[in-house]
JSON list of C-alpha atoms in Angstrom, two decimals:
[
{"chain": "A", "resi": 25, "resn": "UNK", "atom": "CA", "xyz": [35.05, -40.52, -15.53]},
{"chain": "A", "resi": 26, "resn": "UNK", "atom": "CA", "xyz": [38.80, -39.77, -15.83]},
{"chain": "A", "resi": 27, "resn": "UNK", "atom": "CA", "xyz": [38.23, -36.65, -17.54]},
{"chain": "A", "resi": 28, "resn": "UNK", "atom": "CA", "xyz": [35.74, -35.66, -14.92]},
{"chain": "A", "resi": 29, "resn": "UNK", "atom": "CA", "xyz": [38.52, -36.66, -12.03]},
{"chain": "A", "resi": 30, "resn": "UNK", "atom": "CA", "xyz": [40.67, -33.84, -14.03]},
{"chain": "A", "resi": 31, "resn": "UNK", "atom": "CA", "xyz": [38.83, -31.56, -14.29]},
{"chain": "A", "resi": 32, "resn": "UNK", "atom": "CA", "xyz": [38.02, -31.35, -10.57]},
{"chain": "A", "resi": 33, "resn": "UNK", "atom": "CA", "xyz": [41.66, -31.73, -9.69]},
{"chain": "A", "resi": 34, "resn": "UNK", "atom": "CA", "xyz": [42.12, -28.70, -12.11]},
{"chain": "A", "resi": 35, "resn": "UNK", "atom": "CA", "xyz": [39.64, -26.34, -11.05]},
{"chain": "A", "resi": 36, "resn": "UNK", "atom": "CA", "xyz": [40.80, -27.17, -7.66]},
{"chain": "A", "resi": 37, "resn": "UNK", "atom": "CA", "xyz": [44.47, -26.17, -8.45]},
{"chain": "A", "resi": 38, "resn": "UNK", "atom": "CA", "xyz": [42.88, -23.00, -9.84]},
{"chain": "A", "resi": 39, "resn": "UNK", "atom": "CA", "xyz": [41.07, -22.07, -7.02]},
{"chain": "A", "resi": 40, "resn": "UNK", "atom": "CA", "xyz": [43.98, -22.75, -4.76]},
{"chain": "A", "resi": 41, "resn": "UNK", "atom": "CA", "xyz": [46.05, -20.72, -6.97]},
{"chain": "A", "resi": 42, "resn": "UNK", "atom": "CA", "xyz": [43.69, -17.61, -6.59]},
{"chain": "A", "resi": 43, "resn": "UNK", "atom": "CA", "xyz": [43.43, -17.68, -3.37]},
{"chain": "A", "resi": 44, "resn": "UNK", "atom": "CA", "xyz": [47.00, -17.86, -2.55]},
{"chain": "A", "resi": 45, "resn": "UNK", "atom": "CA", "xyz": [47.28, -14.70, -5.02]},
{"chain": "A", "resi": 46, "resn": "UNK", "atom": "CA", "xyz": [45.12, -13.21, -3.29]},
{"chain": "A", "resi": 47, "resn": "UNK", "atom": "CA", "xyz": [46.43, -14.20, 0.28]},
{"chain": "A", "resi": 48, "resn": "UNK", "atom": "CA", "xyz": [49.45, -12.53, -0.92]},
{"chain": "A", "resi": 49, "resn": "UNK", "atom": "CA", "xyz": [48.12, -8.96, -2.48]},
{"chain": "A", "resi": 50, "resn": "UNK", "atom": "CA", "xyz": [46.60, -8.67, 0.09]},
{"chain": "A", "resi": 51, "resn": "UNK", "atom": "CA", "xyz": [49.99, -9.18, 2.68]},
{"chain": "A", "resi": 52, "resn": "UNK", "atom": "CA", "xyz": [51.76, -6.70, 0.64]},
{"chain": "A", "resi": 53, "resn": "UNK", "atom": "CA", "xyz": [48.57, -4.27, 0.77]},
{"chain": "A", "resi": 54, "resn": "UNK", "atom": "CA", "xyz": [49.21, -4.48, 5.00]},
{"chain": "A", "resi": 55, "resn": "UNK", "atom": "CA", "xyz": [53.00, -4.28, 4.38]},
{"chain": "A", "resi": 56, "resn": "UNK", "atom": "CA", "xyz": [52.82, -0.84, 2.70]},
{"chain": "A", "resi": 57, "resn": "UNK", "atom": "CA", "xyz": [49.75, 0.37, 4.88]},
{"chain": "A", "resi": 58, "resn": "UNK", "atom": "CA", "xyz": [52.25, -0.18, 7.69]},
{"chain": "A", "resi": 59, "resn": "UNK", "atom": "CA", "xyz": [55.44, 1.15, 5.79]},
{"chain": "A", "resi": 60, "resn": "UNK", "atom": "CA", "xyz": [53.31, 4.24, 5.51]},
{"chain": "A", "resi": 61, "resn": "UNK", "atom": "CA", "xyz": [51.60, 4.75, 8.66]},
{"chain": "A", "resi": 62, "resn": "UNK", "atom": "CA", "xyz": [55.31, 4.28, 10.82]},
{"chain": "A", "resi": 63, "resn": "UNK", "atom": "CA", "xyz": [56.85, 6.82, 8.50]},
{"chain": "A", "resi": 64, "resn": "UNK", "atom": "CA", "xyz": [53.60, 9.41, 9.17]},
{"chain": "A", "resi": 65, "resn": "UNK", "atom": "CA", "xyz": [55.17, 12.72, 11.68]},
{"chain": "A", "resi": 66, "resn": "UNK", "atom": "CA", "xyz": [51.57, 12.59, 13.47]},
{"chain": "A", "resi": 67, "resn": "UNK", "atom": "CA", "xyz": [50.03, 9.90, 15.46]},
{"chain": "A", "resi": 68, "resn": "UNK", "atom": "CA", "xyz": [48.16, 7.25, 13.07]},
{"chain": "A", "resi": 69, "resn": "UNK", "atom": "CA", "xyz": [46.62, 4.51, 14.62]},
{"chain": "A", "resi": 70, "resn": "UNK", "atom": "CA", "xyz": [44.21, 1.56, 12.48]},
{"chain": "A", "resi": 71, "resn": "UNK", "atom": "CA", "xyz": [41.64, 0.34, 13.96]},
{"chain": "A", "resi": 72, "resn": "UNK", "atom": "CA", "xyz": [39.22, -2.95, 12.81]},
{"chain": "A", "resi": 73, "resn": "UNK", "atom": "CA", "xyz": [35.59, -3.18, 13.54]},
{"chain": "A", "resi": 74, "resn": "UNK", "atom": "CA", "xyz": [35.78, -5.30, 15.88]},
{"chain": "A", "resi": 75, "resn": "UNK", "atom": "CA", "xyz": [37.53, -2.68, 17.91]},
{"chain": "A", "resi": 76, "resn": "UNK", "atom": "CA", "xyz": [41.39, -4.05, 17.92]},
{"chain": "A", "resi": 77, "resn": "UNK", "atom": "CA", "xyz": [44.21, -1.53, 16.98]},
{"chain": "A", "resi": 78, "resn": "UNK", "atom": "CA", "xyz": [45.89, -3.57, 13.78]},
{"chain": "A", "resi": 79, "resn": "UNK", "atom": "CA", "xyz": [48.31, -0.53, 12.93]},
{"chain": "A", "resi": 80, "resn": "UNK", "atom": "CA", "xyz": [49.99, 2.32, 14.67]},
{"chain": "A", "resi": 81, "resn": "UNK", "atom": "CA", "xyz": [53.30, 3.99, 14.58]},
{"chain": "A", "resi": 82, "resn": "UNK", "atom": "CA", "xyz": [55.77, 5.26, 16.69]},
{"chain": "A", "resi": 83, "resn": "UNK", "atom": "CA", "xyz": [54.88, 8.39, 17.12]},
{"chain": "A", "resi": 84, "resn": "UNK", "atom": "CA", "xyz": [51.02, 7.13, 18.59]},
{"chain": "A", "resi": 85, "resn": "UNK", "atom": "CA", "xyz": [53.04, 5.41, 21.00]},
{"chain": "A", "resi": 86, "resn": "UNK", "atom": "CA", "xyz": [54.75, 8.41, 22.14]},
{"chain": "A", "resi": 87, "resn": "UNK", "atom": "CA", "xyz": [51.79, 10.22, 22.39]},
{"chain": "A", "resi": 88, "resn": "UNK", "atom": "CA", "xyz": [49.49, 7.66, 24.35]},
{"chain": "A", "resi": 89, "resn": "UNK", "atom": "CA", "xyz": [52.42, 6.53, 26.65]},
{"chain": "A", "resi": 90, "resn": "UNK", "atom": "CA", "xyz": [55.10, 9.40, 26.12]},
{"chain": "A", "resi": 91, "resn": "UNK", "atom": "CA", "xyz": [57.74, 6.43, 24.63]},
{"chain": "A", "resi": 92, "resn": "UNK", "atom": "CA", "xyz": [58.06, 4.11, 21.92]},
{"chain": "A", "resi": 93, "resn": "UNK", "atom": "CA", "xyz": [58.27, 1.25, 23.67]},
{"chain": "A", "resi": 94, "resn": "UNK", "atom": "CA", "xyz": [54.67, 0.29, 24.29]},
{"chain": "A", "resi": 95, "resn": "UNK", "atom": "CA", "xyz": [52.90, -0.03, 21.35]},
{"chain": "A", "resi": 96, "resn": "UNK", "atom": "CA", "xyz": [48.85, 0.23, 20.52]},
{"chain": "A", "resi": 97, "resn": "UNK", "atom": "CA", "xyz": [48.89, -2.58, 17.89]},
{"chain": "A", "resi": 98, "resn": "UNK", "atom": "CA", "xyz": [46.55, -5.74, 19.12]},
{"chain": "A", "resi": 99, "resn": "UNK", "atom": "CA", "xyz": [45.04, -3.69, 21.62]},
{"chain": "A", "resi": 100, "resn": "UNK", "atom": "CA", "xyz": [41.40, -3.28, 22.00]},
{"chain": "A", "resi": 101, "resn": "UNK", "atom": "CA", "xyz": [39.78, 0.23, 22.02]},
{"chain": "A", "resi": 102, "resn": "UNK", "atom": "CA", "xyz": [39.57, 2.51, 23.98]},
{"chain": "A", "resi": 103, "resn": "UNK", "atom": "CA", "xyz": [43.04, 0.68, 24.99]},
{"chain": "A", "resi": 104, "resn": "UNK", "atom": "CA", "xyz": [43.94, 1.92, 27.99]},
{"chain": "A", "resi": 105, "resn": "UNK", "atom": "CA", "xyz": [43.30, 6.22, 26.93]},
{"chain": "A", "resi": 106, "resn": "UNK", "atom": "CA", "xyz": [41.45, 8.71, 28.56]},
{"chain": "A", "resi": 107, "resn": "UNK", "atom": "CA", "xyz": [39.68, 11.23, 26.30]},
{"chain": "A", "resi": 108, "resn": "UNK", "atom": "CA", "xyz": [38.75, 14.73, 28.26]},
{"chain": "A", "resi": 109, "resn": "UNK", "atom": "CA", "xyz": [36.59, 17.68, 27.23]},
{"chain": "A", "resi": 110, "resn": "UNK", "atom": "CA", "xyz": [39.12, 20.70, 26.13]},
{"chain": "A", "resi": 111, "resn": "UNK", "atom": "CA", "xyz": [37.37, 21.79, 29.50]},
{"chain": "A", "resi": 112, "resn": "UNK", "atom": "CA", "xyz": [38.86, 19.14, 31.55]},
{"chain": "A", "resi": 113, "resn": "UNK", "atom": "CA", "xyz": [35.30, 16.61, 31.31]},
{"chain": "A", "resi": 114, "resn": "UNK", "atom": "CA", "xyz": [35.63, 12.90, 30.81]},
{"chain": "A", "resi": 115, "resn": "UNK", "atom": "CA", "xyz": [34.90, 12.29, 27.62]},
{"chain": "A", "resi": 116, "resn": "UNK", "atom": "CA", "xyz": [33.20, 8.30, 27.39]},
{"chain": "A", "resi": 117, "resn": "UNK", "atom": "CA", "xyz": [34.56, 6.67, 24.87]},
{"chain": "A", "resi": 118, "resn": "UNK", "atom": "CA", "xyz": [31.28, 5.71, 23.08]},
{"chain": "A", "resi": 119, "resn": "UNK", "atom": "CA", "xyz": [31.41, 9.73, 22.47]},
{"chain": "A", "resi": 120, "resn": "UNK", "atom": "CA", "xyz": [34.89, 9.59, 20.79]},
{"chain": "A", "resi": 121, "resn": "UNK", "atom": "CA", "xyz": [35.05, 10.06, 17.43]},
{"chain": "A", "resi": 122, "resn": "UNK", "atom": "CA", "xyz": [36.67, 6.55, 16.73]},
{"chain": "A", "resi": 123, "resn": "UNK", "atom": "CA", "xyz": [33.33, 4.96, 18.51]},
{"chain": "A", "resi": 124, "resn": "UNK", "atom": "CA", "xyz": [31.24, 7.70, 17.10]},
{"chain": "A", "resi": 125, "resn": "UNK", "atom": "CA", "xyz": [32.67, 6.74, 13.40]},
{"chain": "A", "resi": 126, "resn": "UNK", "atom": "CA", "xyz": [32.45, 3.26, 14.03]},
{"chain": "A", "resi": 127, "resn": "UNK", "atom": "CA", "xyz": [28.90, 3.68, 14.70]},
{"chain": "A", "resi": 128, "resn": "UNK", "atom": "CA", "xyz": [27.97, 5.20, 11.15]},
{"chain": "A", "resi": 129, "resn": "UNK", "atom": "CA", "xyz": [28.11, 9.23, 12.24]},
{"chain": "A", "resi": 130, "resn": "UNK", "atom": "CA", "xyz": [30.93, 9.52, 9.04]},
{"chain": "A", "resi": 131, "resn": "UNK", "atom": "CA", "xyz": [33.95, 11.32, 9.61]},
{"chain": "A", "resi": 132, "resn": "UNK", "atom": "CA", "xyz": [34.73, 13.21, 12.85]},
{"chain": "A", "resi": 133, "resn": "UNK", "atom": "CA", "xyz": [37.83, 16.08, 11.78]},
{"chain": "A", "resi": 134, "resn": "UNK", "atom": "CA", "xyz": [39.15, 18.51, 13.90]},
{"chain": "A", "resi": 135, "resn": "UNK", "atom": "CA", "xyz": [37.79, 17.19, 17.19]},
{"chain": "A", "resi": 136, "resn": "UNK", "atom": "CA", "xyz": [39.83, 19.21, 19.70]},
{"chain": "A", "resi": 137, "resn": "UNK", "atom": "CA", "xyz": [40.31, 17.49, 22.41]},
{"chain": "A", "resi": 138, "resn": "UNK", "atom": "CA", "xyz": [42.89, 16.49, 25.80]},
{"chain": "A", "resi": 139, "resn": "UNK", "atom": "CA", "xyz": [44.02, 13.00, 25.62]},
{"chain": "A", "resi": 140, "resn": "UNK", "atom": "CA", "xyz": [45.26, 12.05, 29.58]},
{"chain": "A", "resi": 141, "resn": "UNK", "atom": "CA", "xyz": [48.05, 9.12, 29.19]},
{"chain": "A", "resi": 142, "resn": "UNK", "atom": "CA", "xyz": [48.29, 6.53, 31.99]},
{"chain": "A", "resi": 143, "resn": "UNK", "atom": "CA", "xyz": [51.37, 8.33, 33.43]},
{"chain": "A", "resi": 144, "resn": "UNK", "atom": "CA", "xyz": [48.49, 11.55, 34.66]},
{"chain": "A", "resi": 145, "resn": "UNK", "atom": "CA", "xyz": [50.08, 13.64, 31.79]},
{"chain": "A", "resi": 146, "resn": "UNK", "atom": "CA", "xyz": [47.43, 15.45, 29.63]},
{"chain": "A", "resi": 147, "resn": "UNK", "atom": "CA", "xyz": [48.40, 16.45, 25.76]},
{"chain": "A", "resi": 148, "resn": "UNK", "atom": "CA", "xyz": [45.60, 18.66, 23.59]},
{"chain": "A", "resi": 149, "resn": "UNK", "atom": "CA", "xyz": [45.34, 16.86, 20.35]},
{"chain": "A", "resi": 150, "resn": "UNK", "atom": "CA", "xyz": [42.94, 17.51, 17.08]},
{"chain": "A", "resi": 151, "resn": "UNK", "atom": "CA", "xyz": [41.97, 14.15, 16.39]},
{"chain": "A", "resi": 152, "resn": "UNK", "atom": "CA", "xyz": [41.20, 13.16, 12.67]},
{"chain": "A", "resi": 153, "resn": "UNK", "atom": "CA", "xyz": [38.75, 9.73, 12.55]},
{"chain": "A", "resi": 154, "resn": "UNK", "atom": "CA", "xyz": [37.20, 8.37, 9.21]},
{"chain": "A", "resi": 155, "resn": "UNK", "atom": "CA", "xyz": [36.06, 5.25, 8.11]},
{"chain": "A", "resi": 156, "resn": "UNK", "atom": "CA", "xyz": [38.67, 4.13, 5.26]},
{"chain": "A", "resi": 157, "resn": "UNK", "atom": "CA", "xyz": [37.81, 3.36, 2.09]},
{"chain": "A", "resi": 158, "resn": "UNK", "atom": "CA", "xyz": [37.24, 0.01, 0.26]},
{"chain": "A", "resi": 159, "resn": "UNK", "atom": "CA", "xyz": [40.35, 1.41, -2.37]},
{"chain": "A", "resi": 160, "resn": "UNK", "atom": "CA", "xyz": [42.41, 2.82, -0.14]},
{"chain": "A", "resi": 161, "resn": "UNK", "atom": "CA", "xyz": [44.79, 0.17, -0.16]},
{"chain": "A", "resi": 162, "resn": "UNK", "atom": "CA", "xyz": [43.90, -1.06, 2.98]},
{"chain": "A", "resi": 163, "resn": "UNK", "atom": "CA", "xyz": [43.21, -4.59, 3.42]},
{"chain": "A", "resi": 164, "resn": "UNK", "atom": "CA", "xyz": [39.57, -4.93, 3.11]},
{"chain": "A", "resi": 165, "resn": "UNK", "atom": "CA", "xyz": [37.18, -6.27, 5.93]},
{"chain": "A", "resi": 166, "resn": "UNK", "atom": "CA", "xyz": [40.70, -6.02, 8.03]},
{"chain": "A", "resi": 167, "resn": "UNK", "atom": "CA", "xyz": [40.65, -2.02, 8.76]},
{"chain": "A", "resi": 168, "resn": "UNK", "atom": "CA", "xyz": [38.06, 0.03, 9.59]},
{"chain": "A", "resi": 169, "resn": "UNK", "atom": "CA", "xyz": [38.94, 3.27, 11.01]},
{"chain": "A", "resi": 170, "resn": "UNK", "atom": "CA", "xyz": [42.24, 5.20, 10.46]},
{"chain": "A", "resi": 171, "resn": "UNK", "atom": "CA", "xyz": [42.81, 7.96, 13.40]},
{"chain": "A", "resi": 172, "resn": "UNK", "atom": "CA", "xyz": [45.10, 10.85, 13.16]},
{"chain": "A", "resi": 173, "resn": "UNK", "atom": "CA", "xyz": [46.31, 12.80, 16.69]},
{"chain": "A", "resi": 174, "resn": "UNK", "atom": "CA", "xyz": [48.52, 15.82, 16.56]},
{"chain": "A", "resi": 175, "resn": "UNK", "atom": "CA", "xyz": [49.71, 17.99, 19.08]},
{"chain": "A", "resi": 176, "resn": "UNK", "atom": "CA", "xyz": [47.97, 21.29, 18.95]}
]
């Protein structure tokens, strides 16, 4: 019955072990996805499925607020953005690519569209959304959606 006990406490330890391993491949995963994604020149912005902006860098927050002091990460989509037509339209946002991606269409690249900030500023952008891949290096189950806006 001893052996038993030890065994048990063993396979325990393992299991604890591999998860903590784990635990911490996949911090350092989310450590270099976000080393990456500040240093991008374009606006990059993560998204989960459940809708929640886990990543974005500076330059996103320039973009959506024109300064880098607000920033998109832990907001929920469509956080705050208004999406028009390249005619001037309201754009919902289940008809945004992120939503439209989210909701199986596949990738949406070279969207041209006008994105109007809260401050009544409107920027063009070509927006870039795609589901990410399970090895991309992104945490799994964690990240989504990766979306790319540039200034046209």
């Amino acid at each position: 019955q001893l052996a038993s006990l030890a065994a048990v406490v063993l396979d325990n330890a393992r299991q604890f072990e591999a998860e903590r391993e784990a635990h911490q491949r996949a911090e350092r995963a989310e450590a270099r996805l976000h080393m990456i994604v500040e240093h991008e020149p374009e606006a990059v912005i993560v998204i989960s499925q459940n809708r929640r902006v886990t990543t974005a860098n500076s330059a996103a927050s320039r973009l959506f607020f024109g300064r880098d002091d607000q920033r998109l990460t832990g907001r929920s989509y469509p956080f705050g953005a208004t999406f028009l037509t390249p005619e001037g339209k309201r754009l919902p946002p289940d008809d945004w690519p992120i939503a439209r991606c989210l909701a199986g269409a596949g990738p949406c690249l070279g969207v041209e569209l006008v994105l109007q900030r809260p401050d009544g500023a409107r920027v063009p952008v070509l927006v870039n959304a795609v589901i990410t891949a399970p090895d991309s290096g992104v945490p799994a189950g964690r990240t989504g959606l990766r979306l790319g806006c540039g200034s046209m």
